[in-house]
Protein backbone atom coordinates (compact mmCIF):
# COMPACT_ATOMS: atom_id res chain seq x y z
CA UNK A 1 0.00 0.00 0.00
CA UNK A 2 1.35 3.42 -0.88
CA UNK A 3 1.87 5.55 2.20
CA UNK A 4 -1.05 7.82 3.03
CA UNK A 5 -0.10 11.45 3.04
CA UNK A 6 -3.46 13.09 3.12
CA UNK A 7 -7.24 12.76 3.08
CA UNK A 8 -6.94 13.36 -0.66
CA UNK A 9 -5.01 10.13 -1.15
CA UNK A 10 -8.27 8.44 -0.10
CA UNK A 11 -10.75 10.91 -1.65
CA UNK A 12 -8.60 11.14 -4.75
CA UNK A 13 -6.75 11.46 -6.96
CA UNK A 14 -9.06 12.98 -9.53
CA UNK A 15 -8.13 10.99 -12.60
CA UNK A 16 -9.13 9.58 -15.92
CA UNK A 17 -10.20 5.95 -15.37
CA UNK A 18 -10.02 3.09 -15.21
CA UNK A 19 -7.02 2.32 -13.01
CA UNK A 20 -4.95 4.44 -10.66
CA UNK A 21 -1.89 2.24 -11.25
CA UNK A 22 -2.30 1.51 -14.97
CA UNK A 23 -3.72 4.87 -16.06
CA UNK A 24 -3.06 7.69 -13.55
CA UNK A 25 0.36 6.29 -12.57
CA UNK A 26 1.31 5.80 -16.22
CA UNK A 27 0.35 9.41 -17.00
CA UNK A 28 2.52 10.63 -14.12
CA UNK A 29 5.46 8.50 -15.32
CA UNK A 30 5.12 9.99 -18.81
CA UNK A 31 4.96 13.51 -17.38
CA UNK A 32 8.02 12.90 -15.20
CA UNK A 33 9.99 11.51 -18.15
CA UNK A 34 9.00 14.55 -20.22
CA UNK A 35 10.20 16.96 -17.55
CA UNK A 36 13.41 15.01 -16.94
CA UNK A 37 14.40 15.27 -20.62
CA UNK A 38 13.42 18.95 -20.68
CA UNK A 39 10.22 18.96 -22.73
CA UNK A 40 8.01 16.94 -25.04
CA UNK A 41 10.27 14.53 -26.92
CA UNK A 42 10.25 14.06 -30.67
CA UNK A 43 10.30 10.28 -30.48
CA UNK A 44 9.45 7.78 -27.77
CA UNK A 45 9.97 4.05 -27.90
CA UNK A 46 8.27 2.55 -24.88
CA UNK A 47 8.83 -0.96 -23.56
CA UNK A 48 6.01 -2.19 -21.36
CA UNK A 49 6.85 -4.84 -18.78
CA UNK A 50 4.73 -7.26 -16.73
CA UNK A 51 1.16 -6.22 -16.02
CA UNK A 52 1.71 -3.02 -18.04
CA UNK A 53 2.36 -5.30 -21.04
CA UNK A 54 -0.43 -7.80 -20.43
CA UNK A 55 -3.35 -5.54 -19.45
CA UNK A 56 -1.95 -2.13 -20.30
CA UNK A 57 -3.87 -1.53 -23.50
CA UNK A 58 -7.21 -2.33 -21.95
CA UNK A 59 -6.42 0.14 -19.16
CA UNK A 60 -5.19 2.84 -21.51
CA UNK A 61 -1.62 2.60 -20.19
CA UNK A 62 -0.27 3.45 -23.65
CA UNK A 63 -2.59 6.46 -23.97
CA UNK A 64 -1.74 7.62 -20.44
CA UNK A 65 2.02 7.42 -21.04
CA UNK A 66 1.63 9.38 -24.28
CA UNK A 67 -0.57 11.93 -22.47
CA UNK A 68 2.13 12.44 -19.86
CA UNK A 69 4.79 12.85 -22.56
CA UNK A 70 2.59 15.57 -24.06
CA UNK A 71 2.41 17.31 -20.69
CA UNK A 72 -1.12 16.35 -19.69
CA UNK A 73 -2.10 15.75 -16.10
CA UNK A 74 -3.72 12.42 -15.06
CA UNK A 75 -7.17 14.07 -14.99
CA UNK A 76 -6.94 15.66 -18.45
CA UNK A 77 -10.06 14.67 -20.40
CA UNK A 78 -7.99 14.55 -23.62
CA UNK A 79 -6.07 11.56 -22.20
CA UNK A 80 -8.14 8.92 -24.06
CA UNK A 81 -7.16 10.61 -27.36
CA UNK A 82 -3.49 11.05 -26.48
CA UNK A 83 -2.16 8.66 -29.15
CA UNK A 84 -3.94 10.60 -31.88
CA UNK A 85 -2.89 13.93 -30.31
CA UNK A 86 0.73 12.74 -30.16
CA UNK A 87 0.60 11.90 -33.85
CA UNK A 88 -0.90 15.27 -34.68
CA UNK A 89 1.68 17.17 -32.65
CA UNK A 90 4.73 15.40 -34.10
CA UNK A 91 5.53 13.05 -31.20
CA UNK A 92 6.23 9.66 -32.72
CA UNK A 93 5.46 7.08 -30.04
CA UNK A 94 5.70 3.30 -30.33
CA UNK A 95 5.01 0.57 -27.78
CA UNK A 96 6.46 -2.90 -27.45
CA UNK A 97 6.23 -5.58 -24.76
CA UNK A 98 9.45 -6.76 -23.22
CA UNK A 99 10.99 -8.37 -20.17
CA UNK A 100 12.87 -5.70 -18.22
CA UNK A 101 14.15 -8.22 -15.68
CA UNK A 102 13.67 -8.12 -11.93
CA UNK A 103 11.56 -4.96 -11.74
CA UNK A 104 8.10 -4.01 -10.43
CA UNK A 105 5.25 -5.62 -12.47
CA UNK A 106 4.07 -2.21 -13.68
CA UNK A 107 7.22 -0.89 -15.28
CA UNK A 108 7.87 1.10 -18.45
CA UNK A 109 11.18 1.91 -20.12
CA UNK A 110 11.09 5.05 -22.24
CA UNK A 111 13.77 5.60 -24.86
CA UNK A 112 13.31 9.23 -25.80
CA UNK A 113 14.74 11.49 -28.45
CA UNK A 114 14.50 15.13 -27.41
CA UNK A 115 13.87 18.20 -29.57
CA UNK A 116 17.63 18.54 -30.19
CA UNK A 117 17.95 14.94 -31.37
CA UNK A 118 19.66 13.74 -28.18
CA UNK A 119 18.84 10.28 -26.84
CA UNK A 120 17.65 9.77 -23.25
CA UNK A 121 16.47 6.83 -21.22
CA UNK A 122 13.94 7.01 -18.39
CA UNK A 123 12.62 3.91 -16.66
CA UNK A 124 10.03 3.84 -13.93
CA UNK A 125 7.31 1.89 -12.16
CA UNK A 126 3.73 2.57 -11.08
CA UNK A 127 3.37 1.41 -7.49
CA UNK A 128 -0.41 1.68 -7.01
CA UNK A 129 -2.81 4.49 -6.15
CA UNK A 130 -1.10 6.74 -8.69
CA UNK A 131 2.26 6.61 -6.87
CA UNK A 132 5.27 6.19 -9.15
CA UNK A 133 9.03 5.93 -8.95
CA UNK A 134 11.56 6.64 -11.69
CA UNK A 135 14.39 4.15 -11.19
CA UNK A 136 16.73 4.87 -14.08
CA UNK A 137 17.78 8.06 -15.85
CA UNK A 138 20.19 7.29 -18.69
CA UNK A 139 22.73 4.95 -17.05
CA UNK A 140 22.16 6.26 -13.55
CA UNK A 141 20.09 4.31 -10.98
CA UNK A 142 17.84 6.85 -9.22
CA UNK A 143 14.73 7.09 -7.05
CA UNK A 144 12.40 9.91 -8.05
CA UNK A 145 8.73 9.99 -7.02
CA UNK A 146 7.60 13.24 -8.62
CA UNK A 147 6.00 14.33 -5.35
CA UNK A 148 8.40 17.26 -4.85
CA UNK A 149 10.06 19.70 -7.24
CA UNK A 150 13.31 18.21 -8.52
CA UNK A 151 16.53 19.59 -9.96
CA UNK A 152 18.41 17.35 -12.37
CA UNK A 153 22.01 18.56 -12.51
CA UNK A 154 24.36 16.92 -15.03
CA UNK A 155 27.96 17.77 -14.08
CA UNK A 156 31.57 16.69 -14.26
CA UNK A 157 32.75 14.49 -11.41
CA UNK A 158 35.16 17.01 -9.90
CA UNK A 159 35.64 18.35 -6.37
CA UNK A 160 33.51 21.27 -5.23
CA UNK A 161 30.53 21.00 -7.61
CA UNK A 162 28.13 19.48 -5.07
CA UNK A 163 29.11 22.05 -2.44
CA UNK A 164 28.72 24.95 -4.89
CA UNK A 165 25.25 23.76 -5.96
CA UNK A 166 23.97 23.28 -2.41
CA UNK A 167 25.50 26.63 -1.37
CA UNK A 168 23.57 28.32 -4.20
CA UNK A 169 20.32 26.73 -2.93
CA UNK A 170 21.14 27.71 0.65
CA UNK A 171 21.68 31.31 -0.48
CA UNK A 172 18.07 31.32 -1.73
CA UNK A 173 16.84 29.67 1.49
CA UNK A 174 15.63 26.60 -0.40
CA UNK A 175 15.37 23.51 1.74
CA UNK A 176 16.69 20.27 0.26
CA UNK A 177 14.37 17.33 0.99
CA UNK A 178 16.59 14.67 -0.56
CA UNK A 179 19.73 14.43 -2.62
CA UNK A 180 21.24 11.68 -4.77
CA UNK A 181 24.64 11.89 -6.45
CA UNK A 182 26.02 9.27 -8.81
CA UNK A 183 28.62 9.13 -11.55
CA UNK A 184 29.47 7.04 -14.57
CA UNK A 185 33.05 6.55 -13.29
CA UNK A 186 35.65 8.61 -11.43
CA UNK A 187 36.28 11.92 -13.19
CA UNK A 188 33.53 11.28 -15.77
CA UNK A 189 29.96 12.56 -16.13
CA UNK A 190 27.91 12.67 -12.94
CA UNK A 191 24.26 13.25 -12.05
CA UNK A 192 22.93 15.15 -9.06
CA UNK A 193 19.23 14.87 -8.18
CA UNK A 194 17.94 17.34 -5.63
CA UNK A 195 14.37 17.27 -4.33
CA UNK A 196 13.36 20.55 -2.73
CA UNK A 197 10.41 21.61 -0.58
CA UNK A 198 9.70 24.65 -2.76
CA UNK A 199 10.08 25.25 -6.47
CA UNK A 200 13.56 26.61 -7.26
CA UNK A 201 13.35 30.10 -8.80
CA UNK A 202 14.69 30.63 -12.35
CA UNK A 203 17.51 32.90 -11.14
CA UNK A 204 18.81 30.19 -8.83
CA UNK A 205 18.66 27.65 -11.68
CA UNK A 206 20.64 30.03 -13.91
CA UNK A 207 23.13 30.51 -11.07
CA UNK A 208 23.59 26.74 -10.73
CA UNK A 209 23.97 26.34 -14.50
CA UNK A 210 26.84 28.87 -14.37
CA UNK A 211 28.79 26.91 -11.72
CA UNK A 212 32.12 25.56 -12.99
CA UNK A 213 31.72 21.84 -13.77
CA UNK A 214 27.93 21.95 -14.24
CA UNK A 215 26.92 20.80 -17.74
CA UNK A 216 23.17 21.18 -17.62
CA UNK A 217 20.35 21.87 -15.14
CA UNK A 218 16.73 20.85 -15.64
CA UNK A 219 13.91 21.81 -13.31
CA UNK A 220 11.27 19.08 -12.92
CA UNK A 221 8.05 20.25 -11.25
CA UNK A 222 6.06 17.92 -8.99
CA UNK A 223 3.60 15.91 -11.10
CA UNK B 1 -1.23 10.50 8.16
CA UNK B 2 -4.57 8.91 8.86
CA UNK B 3 -6.10 8.03 12.19
CA UNK B 4 -4.60 4.67 13.13
CA UNK B 5 -7.89 3.22 14.35
CA UNK B 6 -11.59 3.97 14.37
CA UNK B 7 -11.32 4.15 18.15
CA UNK B 8 -8.85 7.01 17.77
CA UNK B 9 -11.09 8.67 15.16
CA UNK B 10 -14.04 8.32 17.54
CA UNK B 11 -12.11 10.03 20.35
CA UNK B 12 -11.19 12.86 17.97
CA UNK B 13 -14.81 13.09 16.82
CA UNK B 14 -15.80 13.59 20.49
CA UNK B 15 -13.37 16.53 20.68
CA UNK B 16 -14.30 18.09 17.35
CA UNK B 17 -18.05 17.33 17.33
CA UNK B 18 -18.17 14.92 14.38
CA UNK B 19 -16.10 12.47 12.32
CA UNK B 20 -15.92 14.93 9.43
CA UNK B 21 -14.69 17.75 11.68
CA UNK B 22 -12.05 15.43 13.14
CA UNK B 23 -10.95 14.43 9.63
CA UNK B 24 -10.68 18.03 8.46
CA UNK B 25 -8.78 19.03 11.61
CA UNK B 26 -6.20 16.26 11.12
CA UNK B 27 -5.77 17.19 7.45
CA UNK B 28 -5.09 20.83 8.42
CA UNK B 29 -2.66 19.77 11.12
CA UNK B 30 -0.75 17.34 8.87
CA UNK B 31 -0.56 19.39 5.67
CA UNK B 32 -0.55 22.96 6.94
CA UNK B 33 -3.64 23.76 4.84
CA UNK B 34 -6.40 25.82 6.44
CA UNK B 35 -9.95 24.58 6.85
CA UNK B 36 -11.30 26.63 3.94
CA UNK B 37 -8.69 25.11 1.59
CA UNK B 38 -9.54 21.56 2.65
CA UNK B 39 -13.26 22.21 2.25
CA UNK B 40 -12.70 23.78 -1.19
CA UNK B 41 -10.77 20.70 -2.31
CA UNK B 42 -13.47 18.37 -0.98
CA UNK B 43 -16.05 20.46 -2.78
CA UNK B 44 -14.09 20.09 -6.03
CA UNK B 45 -13.98 16.32 -5.52
CA UNK B 46 -17.75 16.26 -4.96
CA UNK B 47 -18.24 18.24 -8.19
CA UNK B 48 -16.16 15.69 -10.13
CA UNK B 49 -18.27 12.89 -8.61
CA UNK B 50 -21.52 14.63 -9.55
CA UNK B 51 -20.31 15.23 -13.10
CA UNK B 52 -19.19 11.60 -13.51
CA UNK B 53 -22.54 10.22 -12.38
CA UNK B 54 -24.41 12.69 -14.56
CA UNK B 55 -22.27 11.77 -17.57
CA UNK B 56 -22.78 8.05 -17.02
CA UNK B 57 -26.57 8.56 -16.85
CA UNK B 58 -26.79 10.84 -19.87
CA UNK B 59 -24.21 9.64 -22.40
CA UNK B 60 -24.10 6.51 -24.51
CA UNK B 61 -20.84 5.24 -23.04
CA UNK B 62 -19.17 2.03 -24.09
CA UNK B 63 -15.77 0.83 -22.90
CA UNK B 64 -13.00 0.38 -25.48
CA UNK B 65 -13.12 -3.37 -24.93
CA UNK B 66 -16.90 -3.23 -25.56
CA UNK B 67 -17.54 -5.26 -22.38
CA UNK B 68 -19.44 -2.60 -20.40
CA UNK B 69 -21.42 0.59 -20.79
CA UNK B 70 -24.92 2.07 -20.63
CA UNK B 71 -26.13 -0.14 -17.77
CA UNK B 72 -26.58 2.80 -15.39
CA UNK B 73 -28.76 4.50 -17.98
CA UNK B 74 -30.71 1.32 -18.63
CA UNK B 75 -31.45 0.73 -14.95
CA UNK B 76 -32.45 4.36 -14.42
CA UNK B 77 -35.03 3.96 -17.19
CA UNK B 78 -36.55 0.89 -15.56
CA UNK B 79 -39.07 1.24 -12.68
CA UNK B 80 -38.14 -0.72 -9.54
CA UNK B 81 -40.35 -3.76 -8.88
CA UNK B 82 -39.59 -4.67 -5.29
CA UNK B 83 -37.67 -1.73 -3.82
CA UNK B 84 -38.19 2.01 -3.94
CA UNK B 85 -36.91 4.81 -6.16
CA UNK B 86 -34.18 5.80 -3.68
CA UNK B 87 -32.65 2.34 -3.73
CA UNK B 88 -32.93 1.97 -7.52
CA UNK B 89 -31.49 5.44 -8.11
CA UNK B 90 -28.50 4.64 -5.92
CA UNK B 91 -27.86 1.46 -7.92
CA UNK B 92 -28.07 3.22 -11.28
CA UNK B 93 -25.75 5.98 -10.05
CA UNK B 94 -23.20 3.38 -8.92
CA UNK B 95 -23.29 1.70 -12.33
CA UNK B 96 -23.06 5.05 -14.11
CA UNK B 97 -20.06 6.21 -12.07
CA UNK B 98 -18.24 2.90 -12.47
CA UNK B 99 -18.94 2.92 -16.21
CA UNK B 100 -17.48 6.39 -16.61
CA UNK B 101 -14.34 5.06 -14.94
CA UNK B 102 -14.25 1.98 -17.21
CA UNK B 103 -14.77 4.20 -20.26
CA UNK B 104 -11.77 6.42 -19.47
CA UNK B 105 -13.80 9.29 -18.08
CA UNK B 106 -12.86 11.64 -15.24
CA UNK B 107 -13.56 10.29 -11.75
CA UNK B 108 -12.43 10.61 -8.17
CA UNK B 109 -10.57 7.45 -7.17
CA UNK B 110 -12.27 7.12 -3.77
CA UNK B 111 -10.74 4.93 -2.60
CA UNK B 112 -9.80 3.49 -6.03
CA UNK B 113 -10.79 3.91 -9.68
CA UNK B 114 -12.39 0.47 -9.75
CA UNK B 115 -14.64 1.29 -6.76
CA UNK B 116 -15.24 4.91 -7.70
CA UNK B 117 -19.00 4.48 -8.26
CA UNK B 118 -19.91 3.56 -4.68
CA UNK B 119 -19.32 6.73 -2.67
CA UNK B 120 -20.97 9.15 -5.16
CA UNK B 121 -24.00 6.85 -5.47
CA UNK B 122 -24.58 6.58 -1.73
CA UNK B 123 -23.81 10.20 -0.82
CA UNK B 124 -25.69 11.87 -3.68
CA UNK B 125 -28.72 9.67 -3.11
CA UNK B 126 -28.65 10.11 0.66
CA UNK B 127 -28.29 13.88 0.26
CA UNK B 128 -31.27 14.01 -2.11
CA UNK B 129 -33.44 11.84 0.10
CA UNK B 130 -32.50 13.77 3.27
CA UNK B 131 -32.59 17.21 1.65
CA UNK B 132 -29.08 17.81 3.02
CA UNK B 133 -27.37 21.09 2.13
CA UNK B 134 -24.30 20.77 -0.11
CA UNK B 135 -21.83 21.82 2.60
CA UNK B 136 -22.92 18.87 4.72
CA UNK B 137 -22.36 16.49 1.77
CA UNK B 138 -18.89 18.01 1.30
CA UNK B 139 -18.17 17.39 4.99
CA UNK B 140 -19.47 13.83 4.70
CA UNK B 141 -16.78 13.20 2.08
CA UNK B 142 -14.20 14.02 4.74
CA UNK B 143 -15.84 11.48 7.06
CA UNK B 144 -15.65 8.88 4.29
CA UNK B 145 -11.99 9.74 3.77
CA UNK B 146 -11.22 9.34 7.47
CA UNK B 147 -12.75 5.85 7.52
CA UNK B 148 -10.85 4.98 4.32
CA UNK B 149 -7.67 6.22 5.96
CA UNK B 150 -8.18 3.86 8.90
CA UNK B 151 -8.74 0.96 6.48
CA UNK B 152 -5.56 1.90 4.55
CA UNK B 153 -3.59 2.12 7.78
CA UNK B 154 -4.82 -1.20 9.26
CA UNK B 155 -5.42 -3.28 6.13
CA UNK B 156 -5.29 -2.23 2.46
CA UNK B 157 -7.31 -0.48 -0.24
CA UNK B 158 -5.70 -2.38 -3.09
CA UNK B 159 -7.41 -5.18 -5.01
CA UNK B 160 -4.03 -6.64 -5.89
CA UNK B 161 -3.16 -6.84 -2.20
CA UNK B 162 -6.54 -7.64 -0.63
CA UNK B 163 -9.12 -8.52 -3.25
CA UNK B 164 -12.33 -6.66 -4.06
CA UNK B 165 -13.28 -6.51 -0.34
CA UNK B 166 -10.43 -3.96 -0.08
CA UNK B 167 -11.88 -1.83 -2.89
CA UNK B 168 -15.68 -2.05 -3.07
CA UNK B 169 -15.82 -3.35 0.51
CA UNK B 170 -13.84 -0.38 1.79
CA UNK B 171 -15.87 1.97 -0.41
CA UNK B 172 -19.13 0.61 1.07
CA UNK B 173 -17.80 1.04 4.62
CA UNK B 174 -16.67 4.60 3.89
CA UNK B 175 -19.97 5.48 2.23
CA UNK B 176 -22.08 3.93 4.99
CA UNK B 177 -20.22 5.75 7.76
CA UNK B 178 -20.44 9.06 5.89
CA UNK B 179 -24.15 8.69 5.09
CA UNK B 180 -24.94 7.93 8.74
CA UNK B 181 -23.29 11.21 9.72
CA UNK B 182 -25.25 12.99 6.96
CA UNK B 183 -28.47 11.47 8.31
CA UNK B 184 -27.77 12.75 11.82
CA UNK B 185 -26.46 9.51 13.30
CA UNK B 186 -23.80 9.48 16.00
CA UNK B 187 -20.10 8.76 15.33
CA UNK B 188 -20.61 5.40 17.08
CA UNK B 189 -23.42 4.61 14.62
CA UNK B 190 -21.10 5.53 11.75
CA UNK B 191 -18.66 2.94 13.10
CA UNK B 192 -21.37 0.28 13.25
CA UNK B 193 -22.41 1.16 9.69
CA UNK B 194 -18.84 0.71 8.48
CA UNK B 195 -18.62 -2.62 10.29
CA UNK B 196 -21.96 -3.85 8.90
CA UNK B 197 -20.88 -2.89 5.37
CA UNK B 198 -17.43 -4.44 5.55
CA UNK B 199 -18.61 -7.69 7.14
CA UNK B 200 -21.09 -8.04 4.29
CA UNK B 201 -18.35 -7.94 1.67
CA UNK B 202 -15.66 -9.75 3.67
CA UNK B 203 -13.77 -12.23 1.51
CA UNK B 204 -14.91 -10.76 -1.80
CA UNK B 205 -12.30 -11.67 -4.42
CA UNK B 206 -10.86 -9.56 -7.23
CA UNK B 207 -11.35 -11.51 -10.47
CA UNK B 208 -11.59 -9.12 -13.40
CA UNK B 209 -12.35 -10.70 -16.78
CA UNK B 210 -9.39 -10.12 -19.08
CA UNK B 211 -7.74 -8.13 -16.29
CA UNK B 212 -9.90 -5.12 -17.10
CA UNK B 213 -11.76 -2.94 -14.57
CA UNK B 214 -15.08 -3.83 -16.19
CA UNK B 215 -16.59 -7.28 -15.47
CA UNK B 216 -17.57 -7.80 -12.68
CA UNK B 217 -16.26 -4.45 -11.34
CA UNK B 218 -19.07 -2.27 -12.68
CA UNK B 219 -21.80 -4.54 -11.29
CA UNK B 220 -19.91 -4.85 -8.00
CA UNK B 221 -20.10 -1.11 -7.49
CA UNK B 222 -23.90 -1.45 -7.50
CA UNK B 223 -24.01 -4.50 -5.22
CA UNK B 224 -21.62 -2.76 -2.82
CA UNK B 225 -24.09 0.16 -2.71
CA UNK B 226 -26.86 -2.27 -1.78
CA UNK B 227 -24.73 -3.55 1.09
CA UNK B 228 -23.92 0.02 2.16
CA UNK B 229 -27.63 0.94 2.21
CA UNK B 230 -28.41 -2.14 4.30
CA UNK B 231 -25.60 -1.17 6.70
CA UNK B 232 -26.92 2.40 6.96
CA UNK B 233 -30.45 1.22 7.79
CA UNK B 234 -29.22 -1.23 10.41
CA UNK B 235 -26.94 1.31 12.08
CA UNK B 236 -29.53 4.12 12.07
CA UNK B 237 -32.08 1.60 13.33
CA UNK B 238 -29.98 1.27 16.44
CA UNK B 239 -28.37 -2.10 15.69
CA UNK B 240 -24.80 -2.58 16.81
CA UNK B 241 -22.43 -5.01 15.10
CA UNK B 242 -20.85 -7.05 17.92
CA UNK B 243 -17.31 -7.02 16.49
CA UNK B 244 -15.74 -3.51 16.72
CA UNK B 245 -15.06 -2.00 13.31
CA UNK B 246 -11.29 -1.91 13.89
CA UNK B 247 -11.34 -5.70 14.34
CA UNK B 248 -13.52 -6.12 11.25
CA UNK B 249 -10.94 -4.08 9.29
CA UNK B 250 -8.12 -6.21 10.70
CA UNK B 251 -10.04 -9.33 9.66
CA UNK B 252 -10.39 -7.91 6.16
CA UNK B 253 -6.62 -7.42 6.03
CA UNK B 254 -5.99 -10.98 7.23
CA UNK B 255 -8.47 -12.43 4.75
CA UNK B 256 -6.85 -10.40 1.98
CA UNK B 257 -3.41 -11.73 2.79
CA UNK B 258 -4.83 -15.27 2.87
CA UNK B 259 -6.35 -15.01 -0.59
CA UNK B 260 -4.35 -16.86 -3.23
CA UNK B 261 -2.79 -14.62 -5.89
CA UNK B 262 -5.26 -16.03 -8.45
CA UNK B 263 -8.03 -14.11 -6.62
CA UNK B 264 -6.15 -10.82 -6.27
CA UNK B 265 -6.47 -8.92 -9.55
CA UNK B 266 -4.44 -11.35 -11.66
CA UNK B 267 -7.46 -12.46 -13.73
CA UNK B 268 -6.46 -16.09 -13.12
CA UNK B 269 -9.34 -17.17 -10.88
CA UNK B 270 -12.97 -16.56 -9.97
CA UNK B 271 -15.21 -15.15 -12.70
CA UNK B 272 -12.18 -14.43 -14.89
CA UNK B 273 -11.43 -18.17 -15.02
CA UNK B 274 -14.97 -19.30 -15.92
CA UNK B 275 -15.52 -20.63 -19.46
CA UNK B 276 -17.42 -17.48 -20.41
CA UNK B 277 -14.90 -15.24 -18.66
CA UNK B 278 -12.10 -16.79 -20.69
CA UNK B 279 -14.10 -16.56 -23.92
CA UNK B 280 -14.85 -12.89 -23.27
CA UNK B 281 -11.18 -12.20 -22.53
CA UNK B 282 -9.99 -13.86 -25.72
CA UNK B 283 -12.59 -12.08 -27.84
CA UNK B 284 -11.79 -8.55 -26.63
CA UNK B 285 -11.65 -6.00 -29.42
CA UNK B 286 -8.27 -6.69 -31.04
CA UNK B 287 -6.78 -3.32 -30.05
CA UNK B 288 -7.20 -4.25 -26.41
CA UNK B 289 -5.21 -7.46 -26.38
CA UNK B 290 -1.69 -7.26 -25.05
CA UNK B 291 0.96 -5.71 -27.26
CA UNK B 292 2.94 -8.03 -29.50
CA UNK B 293 6.16 -9.29 -28.01
CA UNK B 294 9.35 -7.61 -28.97
CA UNK B 295 10.48 -9.39 -32.12
CA UNK B 296 14.19 -9.12 -31.47
PDB file of C-alpha atoms in Angstrom, chain A residues 45-49 53 94-101 109 111, chain B residues 290-296:
ATOM      1  CA  UNK A  45       9.968   4.054 -27.903  1.00  0.00           C
ATOM      2  CA  UNK A  46       8.268   2.551 -24.876  1.00  0.00           C
ATOM      3  CA  UNK A  47       8.829  -0.960 -23.565  1.00  0.00           C
ATOM      4  CA  UNK A  48       6.007  -2.190 -21.356  1.00  0.00           C
ATOM      5  CA  UNK A  49       6.847  -4.839 -18.781  1.00  0.00           C
ATOM      6  CA  UNK A  53       2.362  -5.299 -21.038  1.00  0.00           C
ATOM      7  CA  UNK A  94       5.699   3.304 -30.332  1.00  0.00           C
ATOM      8  CA  UNK A  95       5.012   0.570 -27.783  1.00  0.00           C
ATOM      9  CA  UNK A  96       6.455  -2.903 -27.453  1.00  0.00           C
ATOM     10  CA  UNK A  97       6.234  -5.576 -24.761  1.00  0.00           C
ATOM     11  CA  UNK A  98       9.450  -6.761 -23.220  1.00  0.00           C
ATOM     12  CA  UNK A  99      10.986  -8.368 -20.172  1.00  0.00           C
ATOM     13  CA  UNK A 100      12.867  -5.703 -18.225  1.00  0.00           C
ATOM     14  CA  UNK A 101      14.154  -8.220 -15.685  1.00  0.00           C
ATOM     15  CA  UNK A 109      11.182   1.910 -20.121  1.00  0.00           C
ATOM     16  CA  UNK A 111      13.768   5.605 -24.859  1.00  0.00           C
TER      17      UNK A 111
ATOM     18  CA  UNK B 290      -1.692  -7.264 -25.051  1.00  0.00           C
ATOM     19  CA  UNK B 291       0.963  -5.710 -27.257  1.00  0.00           C
ATOM     20  CA  UNK B 292       2.937  -8.031 -29.500  1.00  0.00           C
ATOM     21  CA  UNK B 293       6.159  -9.285 -28.009  1.00  0.00           C
ATOM     22  CA  UNK B 294       9.346  -7.614 -28.971  1.00  0.00           C
ATOM     23  CA  UNK B 295      10.483  -9.387 -32.119  1.00  0.00           C
ATOM     24  CA  UNK B 296      14.185  -9.124 -31.472  1.00  0.00           C
TER      25      UNK B 296
END
